[in-house]
Short mmCIF file of C-alpha atoms in Angstrom, two decimals:
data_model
loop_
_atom_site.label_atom_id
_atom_site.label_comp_id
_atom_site.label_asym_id
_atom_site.label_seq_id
_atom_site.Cartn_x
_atom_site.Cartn_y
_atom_site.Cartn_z
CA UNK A 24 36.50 -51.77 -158.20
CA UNK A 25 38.60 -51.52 -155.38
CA UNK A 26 37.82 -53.03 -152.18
CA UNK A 27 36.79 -51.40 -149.29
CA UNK A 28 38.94 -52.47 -146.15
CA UNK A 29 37.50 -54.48 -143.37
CA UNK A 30 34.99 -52.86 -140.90
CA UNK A 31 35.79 -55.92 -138.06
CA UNK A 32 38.99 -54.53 -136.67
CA UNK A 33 37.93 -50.84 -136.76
CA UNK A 34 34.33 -51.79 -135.20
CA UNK A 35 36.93 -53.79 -132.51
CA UNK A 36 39.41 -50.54 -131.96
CA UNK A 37 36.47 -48.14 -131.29
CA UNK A 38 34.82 -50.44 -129.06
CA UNK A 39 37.80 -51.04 -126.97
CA UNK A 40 38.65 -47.07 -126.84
CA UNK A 41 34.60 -46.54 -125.67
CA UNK A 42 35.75 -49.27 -122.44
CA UNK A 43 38.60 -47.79 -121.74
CA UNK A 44 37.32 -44.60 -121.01
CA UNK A 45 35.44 -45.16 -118.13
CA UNK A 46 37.63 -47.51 -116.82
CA UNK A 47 40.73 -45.19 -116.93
CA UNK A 48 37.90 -42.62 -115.25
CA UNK A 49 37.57 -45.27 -112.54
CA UNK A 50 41.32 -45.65 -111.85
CA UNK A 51 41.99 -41.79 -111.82
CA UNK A 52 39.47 -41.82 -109.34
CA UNK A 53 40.60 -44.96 -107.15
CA UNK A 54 43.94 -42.84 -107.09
CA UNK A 55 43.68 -40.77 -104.33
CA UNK A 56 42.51 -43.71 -101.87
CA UNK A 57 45.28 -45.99 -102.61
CA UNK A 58 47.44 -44.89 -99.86
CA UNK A 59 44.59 -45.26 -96.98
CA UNK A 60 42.72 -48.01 -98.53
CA UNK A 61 42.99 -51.38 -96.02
CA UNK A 62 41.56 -53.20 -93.41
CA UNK A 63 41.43 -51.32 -90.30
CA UNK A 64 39.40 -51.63 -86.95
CA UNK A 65 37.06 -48.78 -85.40
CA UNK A 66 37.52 -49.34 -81.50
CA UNK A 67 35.81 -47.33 -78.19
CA UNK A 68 38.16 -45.34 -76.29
CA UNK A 69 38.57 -48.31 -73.94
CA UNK A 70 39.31 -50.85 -76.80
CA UNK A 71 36.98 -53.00 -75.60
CA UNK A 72 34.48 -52.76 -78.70
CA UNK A 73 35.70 -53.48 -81.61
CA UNK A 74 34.38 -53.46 -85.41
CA UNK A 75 36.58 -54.98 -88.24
CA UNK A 76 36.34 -53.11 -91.53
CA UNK A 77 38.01 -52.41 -94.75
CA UNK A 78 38.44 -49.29 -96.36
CA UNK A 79 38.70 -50.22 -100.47
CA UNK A 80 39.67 -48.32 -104.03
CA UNK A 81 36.29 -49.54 -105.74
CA UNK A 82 34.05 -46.01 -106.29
CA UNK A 83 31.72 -46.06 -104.53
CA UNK A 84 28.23 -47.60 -106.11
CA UNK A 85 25.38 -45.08 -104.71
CA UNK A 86 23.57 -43.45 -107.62
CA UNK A 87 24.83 -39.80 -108.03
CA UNK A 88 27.81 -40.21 -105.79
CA UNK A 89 30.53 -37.77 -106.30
CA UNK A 90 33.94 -38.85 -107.43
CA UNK A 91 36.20 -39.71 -104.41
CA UNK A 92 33.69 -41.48 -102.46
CA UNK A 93 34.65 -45.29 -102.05
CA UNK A 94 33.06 -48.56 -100.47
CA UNK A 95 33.47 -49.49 -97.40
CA UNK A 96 32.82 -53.16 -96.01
CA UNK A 97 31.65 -54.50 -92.59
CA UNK A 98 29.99 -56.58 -90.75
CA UNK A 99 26.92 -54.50 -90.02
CA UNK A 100 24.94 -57.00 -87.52
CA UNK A 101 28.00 -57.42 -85.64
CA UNK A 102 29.69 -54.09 -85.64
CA UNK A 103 26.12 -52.09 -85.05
CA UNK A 104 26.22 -54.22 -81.37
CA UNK A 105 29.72 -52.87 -80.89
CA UNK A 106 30.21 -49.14 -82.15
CA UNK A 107 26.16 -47.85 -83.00
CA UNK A 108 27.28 -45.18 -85.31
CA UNK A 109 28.99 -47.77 -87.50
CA UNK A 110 25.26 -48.43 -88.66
CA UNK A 111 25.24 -45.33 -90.34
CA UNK A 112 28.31 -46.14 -92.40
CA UNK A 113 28.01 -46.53 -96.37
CA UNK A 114 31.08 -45.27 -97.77
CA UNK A 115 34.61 -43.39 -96.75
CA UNK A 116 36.63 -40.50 -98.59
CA UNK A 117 40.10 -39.12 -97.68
CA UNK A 118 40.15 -35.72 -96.58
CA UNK A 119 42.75 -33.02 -95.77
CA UNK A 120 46.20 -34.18 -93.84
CA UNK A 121 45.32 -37.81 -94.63
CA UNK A 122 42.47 -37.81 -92.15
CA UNK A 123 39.88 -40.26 -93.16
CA UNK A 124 35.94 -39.59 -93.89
CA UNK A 125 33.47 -42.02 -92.92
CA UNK A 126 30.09 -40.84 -94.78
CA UNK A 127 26.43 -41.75 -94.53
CA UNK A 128 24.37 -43.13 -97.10
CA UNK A 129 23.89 -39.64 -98.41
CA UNK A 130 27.06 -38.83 -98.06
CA UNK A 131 26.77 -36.88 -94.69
CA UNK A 132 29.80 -36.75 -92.56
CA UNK A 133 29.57 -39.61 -89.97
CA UNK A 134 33.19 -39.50 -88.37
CA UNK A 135 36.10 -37.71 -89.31
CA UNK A 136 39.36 -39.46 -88.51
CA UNK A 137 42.53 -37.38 -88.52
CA UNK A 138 45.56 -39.11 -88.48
CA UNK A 139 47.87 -39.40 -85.27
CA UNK A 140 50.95 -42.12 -84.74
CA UNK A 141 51.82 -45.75 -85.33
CA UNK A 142 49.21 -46.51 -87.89
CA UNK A 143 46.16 -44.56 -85.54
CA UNK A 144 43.45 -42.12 -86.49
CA UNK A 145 41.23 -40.35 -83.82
CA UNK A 146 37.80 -39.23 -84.35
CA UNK A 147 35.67 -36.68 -81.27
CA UNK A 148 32.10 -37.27 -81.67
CA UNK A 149 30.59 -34.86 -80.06
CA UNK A 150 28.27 -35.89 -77.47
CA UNK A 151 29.46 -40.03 -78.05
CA UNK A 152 33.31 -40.01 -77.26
CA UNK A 153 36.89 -40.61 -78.67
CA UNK A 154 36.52 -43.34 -81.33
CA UNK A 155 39.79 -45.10 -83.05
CA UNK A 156 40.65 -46.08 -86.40
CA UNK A 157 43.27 -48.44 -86.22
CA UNK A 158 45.60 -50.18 -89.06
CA UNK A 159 47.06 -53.37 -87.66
CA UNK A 160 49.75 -53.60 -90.45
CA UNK A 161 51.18 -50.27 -89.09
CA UNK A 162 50.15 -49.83 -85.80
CA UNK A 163 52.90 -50.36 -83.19
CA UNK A 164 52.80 -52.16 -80.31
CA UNK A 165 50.12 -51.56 -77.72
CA UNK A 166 51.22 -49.04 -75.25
CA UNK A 167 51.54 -50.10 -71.25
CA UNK A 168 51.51 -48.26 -68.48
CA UNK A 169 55.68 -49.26 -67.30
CA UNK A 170 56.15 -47.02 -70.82
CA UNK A 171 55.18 -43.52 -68.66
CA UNK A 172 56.41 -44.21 -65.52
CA UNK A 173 58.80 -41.70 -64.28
CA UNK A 174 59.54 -37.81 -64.47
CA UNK A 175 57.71 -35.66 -67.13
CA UNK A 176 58.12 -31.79 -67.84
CA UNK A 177 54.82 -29.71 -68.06
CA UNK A 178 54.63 -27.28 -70.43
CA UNK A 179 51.83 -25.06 -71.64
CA UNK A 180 53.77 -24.04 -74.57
CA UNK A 181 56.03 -26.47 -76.30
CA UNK A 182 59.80 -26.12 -75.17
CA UNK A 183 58.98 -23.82 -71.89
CA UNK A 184 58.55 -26.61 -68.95
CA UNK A 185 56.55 -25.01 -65.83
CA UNK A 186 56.93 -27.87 -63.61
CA UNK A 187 57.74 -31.51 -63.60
CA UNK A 188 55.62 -34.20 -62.55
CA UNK A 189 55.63 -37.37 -61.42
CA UNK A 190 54.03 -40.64 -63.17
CA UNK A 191 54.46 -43.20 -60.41
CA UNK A 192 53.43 -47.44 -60.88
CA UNK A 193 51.54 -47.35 -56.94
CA UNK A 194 48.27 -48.73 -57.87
CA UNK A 195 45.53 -45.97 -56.52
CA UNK A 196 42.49 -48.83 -57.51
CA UNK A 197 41.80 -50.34 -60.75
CA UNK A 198 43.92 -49.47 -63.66
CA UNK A 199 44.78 -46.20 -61.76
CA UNK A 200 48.30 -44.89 -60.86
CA UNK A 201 49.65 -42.37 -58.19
CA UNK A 202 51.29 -39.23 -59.95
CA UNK A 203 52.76 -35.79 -57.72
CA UNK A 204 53.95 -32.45 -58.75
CA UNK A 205 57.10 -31.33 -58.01
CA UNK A 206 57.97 -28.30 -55.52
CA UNK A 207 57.76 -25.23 -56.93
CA UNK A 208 55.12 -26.01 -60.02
CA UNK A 209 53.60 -22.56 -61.74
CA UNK A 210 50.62 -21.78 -59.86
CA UNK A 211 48.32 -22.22 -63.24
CA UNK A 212 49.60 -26.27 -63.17
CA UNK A 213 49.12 -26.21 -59.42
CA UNK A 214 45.44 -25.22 -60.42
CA UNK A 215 45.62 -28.23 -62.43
CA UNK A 216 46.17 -30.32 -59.63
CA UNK A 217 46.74 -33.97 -60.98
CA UNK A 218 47.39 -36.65 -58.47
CA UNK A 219 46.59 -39.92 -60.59
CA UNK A 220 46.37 -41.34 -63.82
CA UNK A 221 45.89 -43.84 -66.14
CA UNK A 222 45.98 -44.90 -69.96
CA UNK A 223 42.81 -45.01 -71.82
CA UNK A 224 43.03 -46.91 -75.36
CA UNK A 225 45.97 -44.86 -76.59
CA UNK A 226 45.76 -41.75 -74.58
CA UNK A 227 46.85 -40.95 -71.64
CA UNK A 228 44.47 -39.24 -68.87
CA UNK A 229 45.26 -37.22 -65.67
CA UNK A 230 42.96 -37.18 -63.11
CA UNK A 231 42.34 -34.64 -59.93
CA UNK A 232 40.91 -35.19 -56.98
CA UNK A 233 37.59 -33.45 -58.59
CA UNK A 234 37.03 -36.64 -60.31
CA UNK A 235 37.82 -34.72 -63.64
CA UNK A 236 39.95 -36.16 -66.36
CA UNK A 237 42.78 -34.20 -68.59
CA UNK A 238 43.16 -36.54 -71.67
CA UNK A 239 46.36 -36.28 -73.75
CA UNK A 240 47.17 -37.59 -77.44
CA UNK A 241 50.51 -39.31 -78.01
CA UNK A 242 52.66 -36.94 -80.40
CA UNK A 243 54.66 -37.96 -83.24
CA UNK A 244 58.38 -37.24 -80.93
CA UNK A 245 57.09 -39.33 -77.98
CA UNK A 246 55.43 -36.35 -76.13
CA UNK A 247 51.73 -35.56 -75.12
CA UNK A 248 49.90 -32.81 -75.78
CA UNK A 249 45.86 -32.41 -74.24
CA UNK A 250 43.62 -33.05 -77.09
CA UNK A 251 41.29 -31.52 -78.25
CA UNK A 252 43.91 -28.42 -78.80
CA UNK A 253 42.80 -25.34 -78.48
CA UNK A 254 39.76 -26.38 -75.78
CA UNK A 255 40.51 -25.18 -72.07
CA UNK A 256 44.09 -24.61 -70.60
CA UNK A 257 47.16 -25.57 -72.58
CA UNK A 258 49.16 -29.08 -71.34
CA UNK A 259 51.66 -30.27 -72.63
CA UNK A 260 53.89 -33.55 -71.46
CA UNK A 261 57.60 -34.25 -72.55
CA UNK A 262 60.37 -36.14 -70.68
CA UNK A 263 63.00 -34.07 -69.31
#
């Protein structure tokens, strides 16, 4: 009779092909948040509150979560005293453009962080503030207010300066600065009518004599552009 072969290695060679599966389906999955996956901190607009976390590639662990949900980790007693939404946070996706999706335990959208310069994303709440996500590995180095003084053309479209205006280092009380318009500004930046301003986090914010605040985003070319786009009048910054 002839013998039958051994059932050990094939028993071995099916049960390694049933753990491979899933765990290939795990890397395909961990995939897409390679890139954005690291330690990062979510700051105020002010930078004074700060709350350490790291984005990782492990799938996230809730029970029915889609694919391309991931955890998150964070100190939660110390960060919920620092940024209260962050109390809410269970897991993070990437979204469209490289933004970044921090989600709720039922995967509601908590904050969505869309990407800006030097290792920065910037998230509106709406009816909270400007919130920060920042990388420390690729940030650059913090801003200062010597870095804008001087002349800078105002534009409402990009390329089409109206007027030019003047970011000046005399102190007008706190962290405040003097700025002028030039003679001869278009009357809708006139209108405007910024006579100070200051930096805020990583923006940059003209005020009027109103009391009222223009805040503008650092661009990718060293420019400025009013964020959020498309809200209220047009303003653009660029040195001449």
């Amino acid at each position: 009779m002839r013998a039958r072969p051994p059932l050990a290695p094939l028993a071995v060679l099916a049960a390694a092909l049933l753990l491979a599966g899933p765990a290939r389906a795990q890397d395909v999955a961990a995939e897409p948040a390679v890139p954005l996956a690291d330690s990062y901190q979510l700051t105020n607009a002010d930078g004074d509150r700060v709350c350490p976390l790291v984005l990782t590639s492990r799938p996230h662990a809730r029970k029915g979560a889609p694919a391309g949900q991931f955890d998150i980790t964070l100190d939660r007693a110390a960060c919920g005293g620092a940024i209260l939404f962050s109390v809410d946070i269970a897991s993070w996706a990437p979204g469209p453009g490289e933004s970044i999706w921090l989600q709720g335990p039922d995967g509601r959208l908590v904050a969505e962080f869309t990407e800006g310069v030097g290792g920065t994303w910037e998230a509106l709440r709406e009816g909270d503030g400007v919130y920060f996500l920042v990388n420390p590995r690729l940030a650059d180095p913090a801003l200062r207010a010597a870095d804008l003084v001087g002349g800078w053309d105002v534009a409402q479209t990009a390329g089409r300066p109206l007027c030019r205006i003047e970011l000046t280092d005399t102190p007008a009380g706190g962290d405040v600065f003097r700025a002028s318009l030039a003679p001869g500004c278009a009357a809708a930046i006139v209108a405007l009518a910024p006579d100070r301003w200051r930096l805020d986090g990583s923006d940059l914010v003209l005020l009027t004599a109103q009391g009222e605040g223009f805040r503008l985003a650092r661009q990718e070319d060293g420019s400025w552009e009013k964020v959020p786009p498309g809200e209220g009048t047009p303003l653009l910054l660029s040195r001449p």
